[in-house]
PDB file of C-alpha atoms in Angstrom:
ATOM      1  CA  MET A 252       0.000   0.000   0.000  1.00 64.00           C
ATOM      2  CA  ASP A 253       1.436   3.393  -0.906  1.00 75.00           C
ATOM      3  CA  ASP A 254       1.145   6.435   1.370  1.00 84.00           C
ATOM      4  CA  SER A 255      -1.829   7.956  -0.460  1.00 88.00           C
ATOM      5  CA  SER A 256      -3.885   4.765  -0.218  1.00 93.00           C
ATOM      6  CA  VAL A 257      -3.102   4.504   3.506  1.00 94.00           C
ATOM      7  CA  VAL A 258      -4.324   8.080   4.041  1.00 95.00           C
ATOM      8  CA  GLU A 259      -7.416   7.447   1.925  1.00 95.00           C
ATOM      9  CA  ARG A 260      -8.205   4.296   3.904  1.00 95.00           C
ATOM     10  CA  GLY A 261      -7.906   6.258   7.163  1.00 95.00           C
ATOM     11  CA  ARG A 262     -10.246   8.958   5.887  1.00 95.00           C
ATOM     12  CA  ASN A 263     -12.747   6.316   4.789  1.00 97.00           C
ATOM     13  CA  LEU A 264     -12.586   4.674   8.226  1.00 96.00           C
ATOM     14  CA  ILE A 265     -13.381   8.014   9.870  1.00 96.00           C
ATOM     15  CA  LYS A 266     -16.284   8.592   7.466  1.00 97.00           C
ATOM     16  CA  ASP A 267     -17.599   5.076   8.208  1.00 98.00           C
ATOM     17  CA  LEU A 268     -17.293   5.645  11.971  1.00 97.00           C
ATOM     18  CA  LYS A 269     -19.200   8.924  11.716  1.00 97.00           C
ATOM     19  CA  SER A 270     -21.993   7.230   9.730  1.00 97.00           C
ATOM     20  CA  HIS A 271     -22.067   4.325  12.182  1.00 97.00           C
ATOM     21  CA  VAL A 272     -22.423   6.651  15.183  1.00 97.00           C
ATOM     22  CA  ILE A 273     -25.198   8.654  13.454  1.00 97.00           C
ATOM     23  CA  ASP A 274     -27.013   5.379  12.692  1.00 97.00           C
ATOM     24  CA  THR A 275     -26.602   4.397  16.347  1.00 97.00           C
ATOM     25  CA  PHE A 276     -28.198   7.673  17.478  1.00 97.00           C
ATOM     26  CA  SER A 277     -31.110   7.195  15.081  1.00 96.00           C
ATOM     27  CA  LYS A 278     -31.913   3.731  16.449  1.00 97.00           C
ATOM     28  CA  ASP A 279     -32.400   4.942  20.036  1.00 98.00           C
ATOM     29  CA  PRO A 280     -35.271   7.359  20.821  1.00 98.00           C
ATOM     30  CA  ARG A 281     -33.032   9.230  23.280  1.00 97.00           C
ATOM     31  CA  GLY A 282     -30.555  10.013  20.502  1.00 97.00           C
ATOM     32  CA  ARG A 283     -33.073  11.152  17.919  1.00 96.00           C
ATOM     33  CA  LEU A 284     -34.034  14.738  17.126  1.00 94.00           C
ATOM     34  CA  GLN A 285     -35.595  16.284  20.265  1.00 94.00           C
ATOM     35  CA  GLY A 286     -34.683  13.176  22.338  1.00 96.00           C
ATOM     36  CA  GLU A 287     -33.276  13.495  25.861  1.00 96.00           C
ATOM     37  CA  GLY A 288     -29.803  12.645  24.567  1.00 97.00           C
ATOM     38  CA  LEU A 289     -27.255   9.888  25.096  1.00 97.00           C
ATOM     39  CA  GLY A 290     -24.108  10.039  27.192  1.00 94.00           C
ATOM     40  CA  ASN A 291     -20.745   9.210  25.667  1.00 92.00           C
ATOM     41  CA  SER A 292     -20.478   5.793  27.347  1.00 90.00           C
ATOM     42  CA  GLU A 293     -24.034   4.929  26.244  1.00 95.00           C
ATOM     43  CA  ILE A 294     -23.180   5.852  22.655  1.00 96.00           C
ATOM     44  CA  GLU A 295     -20.016   3.794  22.894  1.00 94.00           C
ATOM     45  CA  LYS A 296     -21.844   0.679  24.141  1.00 94.00           C
ATOM     46  CA  LEU A 297     -24.742   0.985  21.683  1.00 97.00           C
ATOM     47  CA  ALA A 298     -22.308   1.445  18.784  1.00 97.00           C
ATOM     48  CA  GLY A 299     -20.084  -1.445  19.880  1.00 95.00           C
ATOM     49  CA  LEU A 300     -17.075   0.869  20.078  1.00 94.00           C
ATOM     50  CA  GLU A 301     -15.883  -0.087  23.547  1.00 88.00           C
ATOM     51  CA  ILE A 302     -12.135  -0.617  23.605  1.00 84.00           C
ATOM     52  CA  PRO A 303     -11.170  -1.982  27.021  1.00 79.00           C
ATOM     53  CA  LEU A 304      -7.712  -1.016  28.232  1.00 78.00           C
ATOM     54  CA  ASP A 305      -6.001  -2.682  31.160  1.00 77.00           C
ATOM     55  CA  ARG A 306      -5.178   0.497  33.090  1.00 70.00           C
ATOM     56  CA  PRO A 307      -5.964   1.962  36.490  1.00 68.00           C
ATOM     57  CA  PRO A 308      -9.196   4.022  36.577  1.00 63.00           C
ATOM     58  CA  SER A 309      -7.288   7.311  36.838  1.00 64.00           C
ATOM     59  CA  LYS A 310      -5.499   6.552  33.553  1.00 60.00           C
ATOM     60  CA  LYS A 311      -8.496   5.361  31.526  1.00 63.00           C
ATOM     61  CA  GLN A 312      -8.421   6.656  27.999  1.00 69.00           C
ATOM     62  CA  GLU A 313     -10.632   4.065  26.369  1.00 71.00           C
ATOM     63  CA  HIS A 314     -13.469   6.474  25.609  1.00 77.00           C
ATOM     64  CA  TRP A 315     -11.466   8.852  23.446  1.00 86.00           C
ATOM     65  CA  LEU A 316     -12.360   7.276  20.096  1.00 90.00           C
ATOM     66  CA  THR A 317     -16.106   7.683  20.608  1.00 93.00           C
ATOM     67  CA  TRP A 318     -15.739  11.117  22.219  1.00 92.00           C
ATOM     68  CA  THR A 319     -13.656  12.359  19.279  1.00 95.00           C
ATOM     69  CA  ILE A 320     -16.145  11.078  16.682  1.00 97.00           C
ATOM     70  CA  VAL A 321     -19.056  12.660  18.593  1.00 97.00           C
ATOM     71  CA  GLN A 322     -17.198  15.987  18.862  1.00 97.00           C
ATOM     72  CA  ARG A 323     -16.535  15.940  15.106  1.00 97.00           C
ATOM     73  CA  LEU A 324     -20.257  15.301  14.510  1.00 97.00           C
ATOM     74  CA  VAL A 325     -21.089  18.258  16.784  1.00 97.00           C
ATOM     75  CA  ALA A 326     -18.664  20.477  14.843  1.00 97.00           C
ATOM     76  CA  ASP A 327     -20.193  19.258  11.562  1.00 96.00           C
ATOM     77  CA  GLY A 328     -23.704  20.115  12.827  1.00 96.00           C
ATOM     78  CA  PHE A 329     -25.094  16.551  12.801  1.00 97.00           C
ATOM     79  CA  VAL A 330     -25.223  16.153  16.591  1.00 97.00           C
ATOM     80  CA  GLU A 331     -25.951  18.681  19.332  1.00 97.00           C
ATOM     81  CA  PRO A 332     -25.048  18.662  23.009  1.00 97.00           C
ATOM     82  CA  VAL A 333     -27.827  18.558  25.591  1.00 96.00           C
ATOM     83  CA  PHE A 334     -26.611  20.073  28.840  1.00 92.00           C
ATOM     84  CA  THR A 335     -27.879  18.334  31.977  1.00 86.00           C
ATOM     85  CA  LYS A 336     -25.833  17.109  34.963  1.00 89.00           C
ATOM     86  CA  LYS A 337     -23.683  15.345  32.396  1.00 91.00           C
ATOM     87  CA  THR A 338     -23.513  16.389  28.775  1.00 94.00           C
ATOM     88  CA  LYS A 339     -25.568  14.186  26.482  1.00 97.00           C
ATOM     89  CA  TYR A 340     -25.917  14.269  22.725  1.00 97.00           C
ATOM     90  CA  ARG A 341     -28.715  13.907  20.175  1.00 97.00           C
ATOM     91  CA  LEU A 342     -29.174  14.263  16.453  1.00 97.00           C
ATOM     92  CA  THR A 343     -29.990  17.556  14.772  1.00 96.00           C
ATOM     93  CA  GLY A 344     -32.155  17.995  11.690  1.00 87.00           C
ATOM     94  CA  MET A 345     -28.997  17.980   9.552  1.00 81.00           C
ATOM     95  CA  SER A 346     -28.367  14.340  10.435  1.00 66.00           C
ATOM     96  CA  ASP A 347     -30.829  13.304   7.712  1.00 65.00           C
ATOM     97  CA  HIS A 348     -28.160  14.364   5.222  1.00 56.00           C
ATOM     98  CA  HIS A 349     -25.215  12.882   7.119  1.00 56.00           C
ATOM     99  CA  THR A 350     -21.589  12.641   6.169  1.00 55.00           C
TER     100      THR A 350
END
């Protein structure tokens, strides 16, 4: 694989992850437009994106993949934060035209 095909594959993986997370939101009423929202760990479990790391609790970094994808979807306008005790997320109207 040359460098350009490696980069293209990475970009396609990110696009696929974004679509997968949007599909995950749409399958749960809490994640849909006007829903109460889903927390990051709920999104992670529902999407099957849990990556367990064998580290002490203070060093846990296993939620970063999902968090990063969700933050990109917020920046792209497909997902919006819902501020409660803990921030949750739900789809916006733009999610019908996702990635």
